[in-house]
Amino acid sequence: QVQLQESGPGLVKPSETLSLTCTVSGGSISNYYWSWIRQPPGKGLEWIGNIYYSGGTNYNPSLKNRVTISVDTSKNQFSLKLSSVTAADTAVYYCARGAGGVSNFDYWGQGTLVTVSS
Amino acid sequence: QSVLTQPPSASGTPGQRVTISCSGSSSNIGSNNVYWYQQLPGTAPKLLIYRNNQRPSGVPDRFSGSKSGTSAPLAISGLRSEDEADYYCAAWDDSLRGVVFGGGTKLTVL
């Protein structure tokens, strides 16, 4: 059974960089798309971006200038960096696997709340 | 403002059939597959419908998806209390070069 687990700081100061890692267990990171999706408290889902296991990326145009997603196949992990954060970036951040289609998120992490505050 | 449009809320009584609409454009629903996700309170979203009308293993056949042009409704028949959740549609958008979600629909079982 594939499992995804997000990890990283739960509190980030304004203007700093948010960094999260998603560890994939129970399956290979190869041959799939891997996405980051966030959900501000009480609001809907927002796709941040994805990376193919070989390294190709796509980013949400509204976040593109601040986002970097990378993959480490040797560790079965992929990571998110979001720079110059503000309170508007406070959200639950999910990692998810895209299988047979970029939007086909068949496995999700449990999510991790990241709060941007001084 | 979400790229895909859903009603913010829907409701029904146990046993009823409810439909949740998802409307988009030619660059997303009109040219790509639609996916539906169910999010129970306090949990991560779960894939409910893939490729417009396919159900993953374990999803009851009470849930059905369809697509026509730039619209893709989700139908839930034989409504049950455990169906009370938020529902999101999603699709790839060729113009934005990214995945777009609907704003979500909160389903209440009365």
XYZ file of N, CA and C in Angstrom:
684
model
N 0.845 -1.187 0.000
C 0.000 0.000 0.000
C 0.886 1.245 0.000
N 0.671 2.093 -0.982
C 1.454 3.322 -1.092
C 1.041 4.294 0.011
N 2.027 4.902 0.638
C 1.764 5.915 1.657
C 2.640 7.131 1.399
N 2.056 8.312 1.621
C 2.784 9.559 1.483
C 2.767 10.281 2.827
N 3.888 10.873 3.199
C 3.986 11.568 4.476
C 4.719 12.883 4.294
N 4.023 13.975 4.616
C 4.640 15.296 4.547
C 5.432 15.557 5.828
N 6.513 16.296 5.705
C 7.285 16.689 6.873
C 7.896 18.066 6.634
N 8.082 18.787 7.742
C 8.652 20.123 7.652
C 8.133 21.001 8.767
N 8.672 22.217 8.883
C 8.257 23.127 9.951
C 6.785 23.497 9.853
N 6.147 23.591 11.005
C 4.742 23.986 11.042
C 4.561 25.492 11.165
N 5.657 26.194 11.404
C 5.602 27.645 11.569
C 6.739 28.283 10.775
N 6.387 29.237 9.929
C 7.371 29.937 9.106
C 7.140 31.436 9.251
N 8.223 32.184 9.338
C 8.098 33.643 9.482
C 7.817 34.294 8.125
N 7.074 35.399 8.136
C 6.840 36.136 6.890
C 8.151 36.502 6.203
N 8.150 36.434 4.897
C 9.271 36.734 4.001
C 10.274 35.581 3.905
N 10.149 34.567 4.757
C 11.068 33.444 4.689
C 10.580 32.385 3.684
N 11.322 31.279 3.604
C 11.001 30.217 2.656
C 10.404 29.009 3.358
N 9.254 28.585 2.883
C 8.580 27.378 3.380
C 9.201 26.178 2.681
N 9.587 25.177 3.458
C 10.191 23.975 2.882
C 9.507 22.733 3.436
N 9.024 21.891 2.554
C 8.373 20.648 2.936
C 8.915 19.500 2.098
N 8.908 18.319 2.701
C 9.317 17.109 2.002
C 8.205 16.077 2.100
N 8.008 15.333 1.030
C 7.045 14.240 1.009
C 7.803 12.931 0.791
N 7.665 12.017 1.737
C 8.328 10.717 1.634
C 7.314 9.681 1.166
N 7.677 8.967 0.119
C 6.803 7.948 -0.462
C 7.272 6.574 -0.005
N 6.365 5.805 0.563
C 6.703 4.450 0.984
C 5.693 3.463 0.401
N 6.119 2.203 0.296
C 5.225 1.178 -0.229
C 5.144 1.144 -1.744
N 5.961 1.925 -2.403
C 5.945 1.955 -3.858
C 7.066 2.836 -4.376
N 7.318 2.755 -5.665
C 8.396 3.536 -6.260
C 7.924 4.921 -6.684
N 8.835 5.862 -6.642
C 8.517 7.210 -7.088
C 8.578 7.296 -8.617
N 9.110 6.283 -9.234
C 9.278 6.287 -10.688
C 7.956 6.147 -11.423
N 7.916 6.769 -12.616
C 6.781 6.620 -13.537
C 5.495 7.280 -13.076
N 5.592 8.242 -12.171
C 4.403 8.965 -11.731
C 4.694 10.465 -11.671
N 3.588 11.240 -11.657
C 3.659 12.657 -11.354
C 3.444 12.823 -9.854
N 4.124 13.805 -9.262
C 4.015 14.053 -7.829
C 3.687 15.532 -7.619
N 2.573 15.763 -6.918
C 2.058 17.124 -6.790
C 2.042 17.619 -5.351
N 2.065 18.931 -5.225
C 1.772 19.612 -3.971
C 0.471 20.379 -4.168
N -0.414 20.255 -3.188
C -1.726 20.891 -3.206
C -1.936 21.493 -1.824
N -2.515 22.684 -1.756
C -2.726 23.293 -0.447
C -4.182 23.704 -0.263
N -4.530 23.887 1.005
C -5.910 24.251 1.354
C -5.881 25.224 2.533
N -6.080 26.507 2.281
C -6.174 27.467 3.388
C -7.318 27.089 4.315
N -7.221 27.436 5.575
C -8.265 27.077 6.547
C -9.650 27.509 6.079
N -10.571 26.546 6.011
C -11.942 26.848 5.633
C -12.157 27.113 4.163
N -11.130 26.911 3.337
C -11.250 27.204 1.912
C -11.015 25.959 1.056
N -10.993 26.165 -0.264
C -10.884 25.046 -1.191
C -9.452 24.649 -1.506
N -9.335 23.700 -2.415
C -8.036 23.154 -2.801
C -7.379 24.002 -3.884
N -6.071 24.158 -3.776
C -5.290 24.883 -4.777
C -4.081 24.046 -5.154
N -3.953 23.732 -6.424
C -2.803 22.995 -6.912
C -1.602 23.936 -6.996
N -0.495 23.507 -6.407
C 0.721 24.333 -6.385
C 1.627 23.999 -7.569
N 1.787 22.701 -7.833
C 2.647 22.293 -8.932
C 2.954 20.815 -8.846
N 3.655 20.323 -9.854
C 4.027 18.912 -9.833
C 5.392 18.691 -10.449
N 5.889 17.485 -10.245
C 7.153 17.072 -10.831
C 7.000 15.632 -11.288
N 7.535 15.342 -12.472
C 7.590 13.972 -12.936
C 8.836 13.350 -12.315
N 8.845 12.050 -12.172
C 9.952 11.406 -11.486
C 11.298 11.705 -12.146
N 11.249 11.986 -13.447
C 12.487 12.269 -14.177
C 12.916 13.732 -14.046
N 12.063 14.561 -13.420
C 12.484 15.925 -13.113
C 11.719 17.046 -13.778
N 10.899 16.770 -14.767
C 10.125 17.820 -15.413
C 9.077 18.395 -14.473
N 8.868 19.705 -14.495
C 7.948 20.347 -13.563
C 6.887 21.189 -14.265
N 5.767 21.379 -13.558
C 4.720 22.319 -13.940
C 4.315 23.060 -12.679
N 4.113 24.358 -12.774
C 3.744 25.144 -11.614
C 2.474 25.947 -11.883
N 1.720 26.196 -10.807
C 0.578 27.094 -10.884
C 1.097 28.482 -11.275
N 0.556 29.047 -12.353
C 1.057 30.359 -12.794
C 1.023 31.432 -11.710
N 0.052 31.338 -10.799
C -0.055 32.365 -9.755
C 1.038 32.244 -8.705
N 1.726 31.119 -8.661
C 2.778 30.891 -7.664
C 4.144 30.656 -8.294
N 4.163 30.610 -9.609
C 5.351 30.154 -10.333
C 6.638 30.859 -9.926
N 6.562 32.163 -9.658
C 7.782 32.918 -9.344
C 8.359 32.586 -7.977
N 7.577 31.895 -7.146
C 8.028 31.626 -5.772
C 8.217 30.143 -5.470
N 7.869 29.273 -6.425
C 7.828 27.830 -6.146
C 8.965 27.067 -6.827
N 9.511 26.121 -6.080
C 10.438 25.153 -6.659
C 10.082 23.779 -6.109
N 9.867 22.818 -7.015
C 9.619 21.434 -6.622
C 10.752 20.586 -7.172
N 11.298 19.731 -6.323
C 12.413 18.876 -6.720
C 12.135 17.443 -6.283
N 12.877 16.503 -6.861
C 12.679 15.090 -6.545
C 14.018 14.441 -6.258
N 14.018 13.509 -5.311
C 15.203 12.709 -4.994
C 14.781 11.252 -5.081
N 15.010 10.642 -6.244
C 14.545 9.271 -6.457
C 15.285 8.286 -5.554
N 16.507 8.604 -5.168
C 17.273 7.679 -4.317
C 16.670 7.556 -2.926
N 15.967 8.619 -2.507
C 15.325 8.611 -1.187
C 13.815 8.425 -1.281
N 13.299 8.302 -2.507
C 11.847 8.207 -2.716
C 11.127 9.411 -2.084
N 11.692 10.579 -2.333
C 11.142 11.803 -1.765
C 11.017 12.884 -2.837
N 10.080 13.799 -2.624
C 10.062 15.025 -3.404
C 9.775 16.179 -2.454
N 10.156 17.372 -2.877
C 10.152 18.506 -1.945
C 9.534 19.748 -2.568
N 9.095 20.628 -1.691
C 8.503 21.908 -2.073
C 9.245 23.032 -1.371
N 9.572 24.055 -2.117
C 10.080 25.299 -1.537
C 9.219 26.444 -2.055
N 8.692 27.242 -1.132
C 7.876 28.396 -1.467
C 8.501 29.607 -0.787
N 8.976 30.532 -1.580
C 9.733 31.655 -1.027
C 8.842 32.856 -0.728
N 9.391 33.781 0.025
C 8.740 35.058 0.341
C 7.302 34.876 0.809
N 7.134 34.022 1.796
C 5.779 33.695 2.236
C 5.138 34.844 3.002
N 3.807 34.877 2.930
C 3.002 35.821 3.706
C 1.906 35.039 4.422
N 1.103 35.739 5.191
C 0.014 35.080 5.920
C -0.931 34.352 4.964
N -1.029 34.821 3.730
C -1.902 34.188 2.743
C -1.443 32.788 2.359
N -0.214 32.445 2.710
C 0.308 31.107 2.416
C 0.027 30.121 3.548
N -0.610 30.576 4.612
C -1.015 29.676 5.694
C -2.048 28.694 5.164
N -1.772 27.411 5.306
C -2.644 26.392 4.723
C -2.223 25.010 5.187
N -3.096 24.046 4.955
C -2.696 22.645 5.041
C -2.106 22.278 3.684
N -0.897 21.754 3.705
C -0.198 21.372 2.486
C -0.236 19.849 2.343
N -0.740 19.406 1.194
C -0.818 17.978 0.885
C 0.157 17.633 -0.235
N 0.740 16.446 -0.140
C 1.427 15.891 -1.302
C 0.540 14.769 -1.845
N 0.627 14.547 -3.146
C -0.262 13.576 -3.783
C 0.408 12.969 -5.004
N 0.017 11.732 -5.326
C 0.534 11.044 -6.500
C -0.424 11.178 -7.656
N 0.088 11.489 -8.819
C -0.709 11.533 -10.031
C -0.407 10.294 -10.854
N -1.433 9.457 -11.074
C -1.234 8.199 -11.787
C -2.122 8.147 -13.019
N -1.522 7.839 -14.176
C -2.332 7.720 -15.386
C -2.984 9.022 -15.791
N -2.466 10.115 -15.311
C -3.052 11.431 -15.606
C -2.602 12.410 -14.544
N -2.235 13.589 -14.977
C -1.665 14.578 -14.043
C -2.647 14.936 -12.942
N -3.950 14.931 -13.259
C -4.977 15.340 -12.296
C -5.571 14.161 -11.532
N -5.059 12.953 -11.790
C -5.589 11.747 -11.168
C -4.827 11.460 -9.880
N -5.212 12.153 -8.802
C -4.509 12.037 -7.525
C -5.055 10.847 -6.754
N -4.381 9.690 -6.922
C -4.929 8.479 -6.326
C -4.445 8.229 -4.906
N -3.332 8.791 -4.529
C -2.857 8.699 -3.151
C -2.485 10.090 -2.652
N -2.858 10.355 -1.387
C -2.605 11.644 -0.759
C -1.903 11.434 0.573
N -1.086 12.405 0.947
C -0.597 12.441 2.308
C -1.699 12.929 3.231
N -1.458 12.857 4.517
C -2.471 13.280 5.487
C -2.566 14.792 5.576
N -1.558 15.484 5.063
C -1.556 16.944 5.112
C -0.814 17.461 6.332
N -0.187 18.614 6.167
C 0.499 19.256 7.280
C 0.169 20.737 7.277
N -0.213 21.251 8.438
C -0.570 22.660 8.553
C 0.694 23.498 8.679
N 0.835 24.464 7.806
C 1.930 25.420 7.889
C 1.334 26.800 8.145
N 1.762 27.395 9.220
C 1.285 28.723 9.599
C 2.396 29.741 9.358
N 2.056 30.826 8.695
C 3.022 31.902 8.471
C 2.716 33.012 9.468
N 3.629 33.206 10.386
C 3.427 34.205 11.431
C 4.764 34.549 12.071
N 4.877 35.777 12.525
C 6.105 36.186 13.210
C 6.040 35.868 14.694
N -11.692 33.286 -7.007
C -12.529 32.804 -8.108
C -11.864 31.586 -8.748
N -12.525 30.423 -8.662
C -11.961 29.204 -9.209
C -12.204 29.124 -10.706
N -11.295 28.434 -11.407
C -11.431 28.257 -12.853
C -12.629 27.363 -13.178
N -12.824 26.320 -12.365
C -13.988 25.463 -12.510
C -15.057 25.918 -11.520
N -16.302 25.978 -11.992
C -17.382 26.522 -11.164
C -18.265 25.425 -10.596
N -18.392 25.429 -9.268
C -19.285 24.515 -8.569
C -20.202 25.330 -7.675
N -21.385 24.800 -7.365
C -22.223 25.483 -6.365
C -21.577 25.309 -4.994
N -21.631 26.329 -4.142
C -20.985 26.207 -2.826
C -21.649 25.176 -1.928
N -22.926 24.906 -2.139
C -23.605 23.964 -1.269
C -24.651 23.159 -2.036
N -24.959 22.002 -1.481
C -26.016 21.134 -1.992
C -26.562 20.349 -0.812
N -27.782 19.875 -0.926
C -28.358 19.108 0.167
C -29.394 18.136 -0.348
N -29.682 17.140 0.480
C -30.698 16.157 0.152
C -31.015 15.328 1.363
N -32.087 14.590 1.291
C -32.473 13.706 2.385
C -32.010 12.289 2.060
N -31.880 11.462 3.084
C -31.439 10.080 2.847
C -32.285 9.380 1.784
N -31.592 8.705 0.863
C -32.280 8.001 -0.199
C -32.468 8.802 -1.471
N -32.345 10.127 -1.364
C -32.533 10.979 -2.536
C -31.353 10.890 -3.487
N -31.560 11.460 -4.675
C -30.492 11.612 -5.659
C -30.121 13.087 -5.733
N -28.831 13.357 -5.654
C -28.330 14.728 -5.696
C -27.313 14.849 -6.832
N -27.325 15.984 -7.487
C -26.354 16.239 -8.545
C -25.558 17.503 -8.220
N -24.261 17.415 -8.361
C -23.374 18.562 -8.143
C -22.748 18.928 -9.490
N -22.921 20.154 -9.902
C -22.431 20.577 -11.209
C -20.986 21.072 -11.139
N -20.304 20.949 -12.246
C -18.937 21.448 -12.407
C -18.847 21.992 -13.835
N -18.621 23.287 -13.925
C -18.605 23.926 -15.230
C -17.241 24.551 -15.507
N -16.781 24.383 -16.735
C -15.470 24.922 -17.095
C -15.469 25.524 -18.482
N -14.392 25.298 -19.197
C -14.261 25.885 -20.534
C -13.594 24.896 -21.485
N -13.389 25.332 -22.697
C -12.810 24.453 -23.710
C -11.362 24.076 -23.400
N -10.684 24.881 -22.584
C -9.276 24.594 -22.292
C -9.104 23.607 -21.145
N -10.157 23.335 -20.406
C -10.037 22.368 -19.312
C -11.026 21.206 -19.497
N -12.236 21.337 -19.025
C -13.196 20.232 -19.136
C -13.448 19.864 -20.594
N -13.483 20.865 -21.454
C -13.799 20.616 -22.856
C -12.775 19.772 -23.590
N -11.552 19.679 -23.056
C -10.508 18.951 -23.773
C -9.712 17.990 -22.911
N -10.088 17.856 -21.641
C -9.355 16.959 -20.746
C -10.301 16.204 -19.822
N -9.763 15.150 -19.222
C -10.560 14.352 -18.292
C -10.852 15.122 -17.009
N -11.989 14.768 -16.416
C -12.428 15.389 -15.170
C -12.325 14.368 -14.033
N -11.925 14.854 -12.885
C -11.765 14.025 -11.702
C -12.586 14.629 -10.568
N -13.112 13.766 -9.701
C -13.868 14.214 -8.535
C -13.222 13.677 -7.265
N -13.190 14.541 -6.247
C -12.600 14.190 -4.956
C -13.618 14.445 -3.866
N -13.647 13.532 -2.890
C -14.489 13.669 -1.707
C -13.604 13.946 -0.510
N -13.929 14.985 0.239
C -13.157 15.309 1.429
C -14.069 15.283 2.642
N -13.924 14.257 3.448
C -14.652 14.165 4.700
C -14.037 15.139 5.694
N -14.804 15.602 6.663
C -14.291 16.601 7.616
C -12.995 16.167 8.283
N -11.998 17.039 8.233
C -10.736 16.797 8.911
C -9.821 15.777 8.261
N -10.127 15.385 7.028
C -9.296 14.377 6.364
C -8.802 14.883 5.010
N -7.850 14.135 4.442
C -7.354 14.467 3.113
C -8.398 14.081 2.071
N -8.396 14.772 0.931
C -9.306 14.383 -0.146
C -9.041 12.965 -0.602
N -10.102 12.362 -1.154
C -10.030 10.984 -1.650
C -10.570 10.963 -3.083
N -9.867 10.253 -3.972
C -10.325 10.143 -5.357
C -11.653 9.406 -5.417
N -12.637 10.038 -6.057
C -13.983 9.480 -6.120
C -14.340 9.016 -7.534
N -13.977 9.837 -8.530
C -14.238 9.554 -9.935
C -13.002 9.956 -10.735
N -12.560 9.084 -11.641
C -11.449 9.449 -12.510
C -11.849 9.285 -13.969
N -11.151 9.993 -14.845
C -11.441 9.964 -16.273
C -12.931 10.113 -16.572
N -13.533 11.121 -15.951
C -14.921 11.535 -16.185
C -15.970 10.663 -15.526
N -15.830 9.340 -15.632
C -16.926 8.483 -15.184
C -16.481 7.139 -14.603
N -15.203 7.025 -14.278
C -14.709 5.746 -13.756
C -14.587 5.806 -12.231
N -14.974 4.734 -11.574
C -14.889 4.664 -10.121
C -13.704 3.805 -9.705
N -12.865 4.327 -8.786
C -11.802 3.483 -8.228
C -12.409 2.331 -7.443
N -11.614 1.294 -7.262
C -12.062 0.170 -6.470
C -12.476 0.639 -5.084
N -13.630 0.194 -4.626
C -14.096 0.536 -3.293
C -15.089 1.686 -3.250
N -15.204 2.437 -4.344
C -16.183 3.533 -4.389
C -17.538 2.956 -4.821
N -18.566 3.181 -4.022
C -19.881 2.600 -4.343
C -20.419 3.104 -5.683
N -21.224 2.265 -6.343
C -21.773 2.661 -7.639
C -22.902 3.680 -7.494
N -23.156 4.115 -6.260
C -24.098 5.212 -6.041
C -23.516 6.532 -6.574
N -22.194 6.561 -6.720
C -21.519 7.753 -7.227
C -21.257 7.576 -8.724
N -21.656 8.565 -9.503
C -21.432 8.482 -10.943
C -21.069 9.848 -11.507
N -20.157 9.838 -12.452
C -19.745 11.071 -13.100
C -20.019 10.995 -14.590
N -20.166 12.165 -15.187
C -20.372 12.233 -16.626
C -19.771 13.536 -17.131
N -19.696 13.650 -18.448
C -19.152 14.875 -19.031
C -19.851 15.134 -20.355
N -20.199 16.387 -20.564
C -20.785 16.803 -21.827
C -20.298 18.212 -22.136
N -19.534 18.346 -23.188
C -18.994 19.659 -23.535
C -18.079 20.187 -22.449
N -18.464 21.308 -21.865
C -17.636 21.923 -20.814
C -18.261 21.782 -19.438
N -19.154 20.826 -19.283
C -19.772 20.548 -17.987
C -19.566 19.095 -17.589
N -19.422 18.885 -16.289
C -19.162 17.527 -15.794
C -19.831 17.359 -14.435
N -21.069 16.918 -14.402
C -21.768 16.757 -13.120
C -21.416 15.450 -12.417
N -21.528 15.507 -11.090
C -21.393 14.328 -10.241
C -22.772 14.022 -9.672
N -23.204 12.790 -9.796
C -24.500 12.385 -9.250
C -24.290 11.396 -8.114
N -25.050 11.581 -7.057
C -25.023 10.662 -5.922
C -26.448 10.190 -5.714
N -26.662 8.900 -5.862
C -28.002 8.348 -5.658
C -28.059 7.609 -4.333
N -29.253 7.379 -3.837
C -29.413 6.684 -2.559
C -28.601 7.344 -1.464
N -28.773 8.656 -1.339
C -27.961 9.470 -0.423
C -27.922 8.876 0.983
N -26.724 8.882 1.584
C -26.536 8.355 2.941
C -25.868 9.420 3.791
N -26.023 9.302 5.096
C -25.463 10.309 6.012
C -23.944 10.392 5.871
N -23.308 9.283 5.551
C -21.836 9.294 5.442
C -21.336 9.977 4.168
N -22.279 10.381 3.301
C -21.892 11.114 2.098
C -21.692 12.601 2.383
N -22.025 13.013 3.603
C -21.871 14.426 3.965
C -20.375 14.777 3.957
N -19.991 15.643 3.039
C -18.587 15.949 2.803
C -18.485 17.114 1.819
N -17.254 17.528 1.565
C -16.981 18.505 0.513
C -16.559 17.743 -0.745
N -17.036 18.204 -1.882
C -16.734 17.549 -3.152
C -16.074 18.548 -4.094
N -14.988 18.117 -4.732
C -14.229 18.981 -5.638
C -14.062 18.316 -6.998
N -14.249 19.086 -8.062
C -13.908 18.606 -9.392
C -12.539 19.183 -9.768
N -11.854 18.512 -10.681
C -10.520 18.951 -11.102
C -10.269 18.519 -12.533
N -9.423 19.274 -13.211
C -9.043 18.942 -14.581
C -7.754 19.679 -14.927
N -7.079 19.186 -15.906
C -5.900 19.878 -16.447
C -6.410 21.002 -17.338
N -5.729 22.147 -17.277
C -6.078 23.279 -18.134
C -4.944 23.516 -19.125
N -5.270 23.404 -20.422
C -4.247 23.527 -21.457
C -3.687 24.941 -21.548
N -4.512 25.938 -21.272
C -4.055 27.329 -21.377
C -3.165 27.710 -20.206
N -3.556 27.307 -19.014
C -2.793 27.627 -17.802
C -1.623 26.674 -17.605
N -1.649 25.530 -18.315
C -0.624 24.513 -18.133
C -0.551 24.082 -16.674
N -1.726 23.800 -16.113
C -1.769 23.357 -14.729
C -3.094 22.704 -14.394
N -3.140 22.110 -13.206
C -4.363 21.489 -12.706
C -5.227 22.571 -12.068
N -6.510 22.562 -12.391
C -7.445 23.513 -11.797
C -8.523 22.751 -11.040
N -8.918 23.308 -9.911
C -9.963 22.720 -9.087
C -11.194 23.606 -9.122
N -12.345 22.995 -8.874
C -13.533 23.768 -8.584
C -13.440 24.292 -7.156
N -14.298 25.227 -6.822
C -14.263 25.826 -5.505
C -14.761 24.913 -4.390
N -15.361 23.781 -4.778
C -15.852 22.835 -3.798
C -17.331 23.018 -3.494
N -18.003 21.906 -3.237
C -19.413 21.910 -2.872
C -19.585 21.157 -1.570
N -20.176 21.827 -0.587
C -20.439 21.192 0.708
C -21.794 20.510 0.628
N -21.791 19.185 0.746
C -23.023 18.410 0.680
C -23.522 18.128 2.093
N -24.755 18.515 2.339
C -25.406 18.268 3.620
C -26.511 17.250 3.431
N -26.507 16.245 4.282
C -27.577 15.254 4.266
C -28.541 15.606 5.395
N -29.737 16.017 5.024
C -30.705 16.550 5.995
C -31.350 15.452 6.838
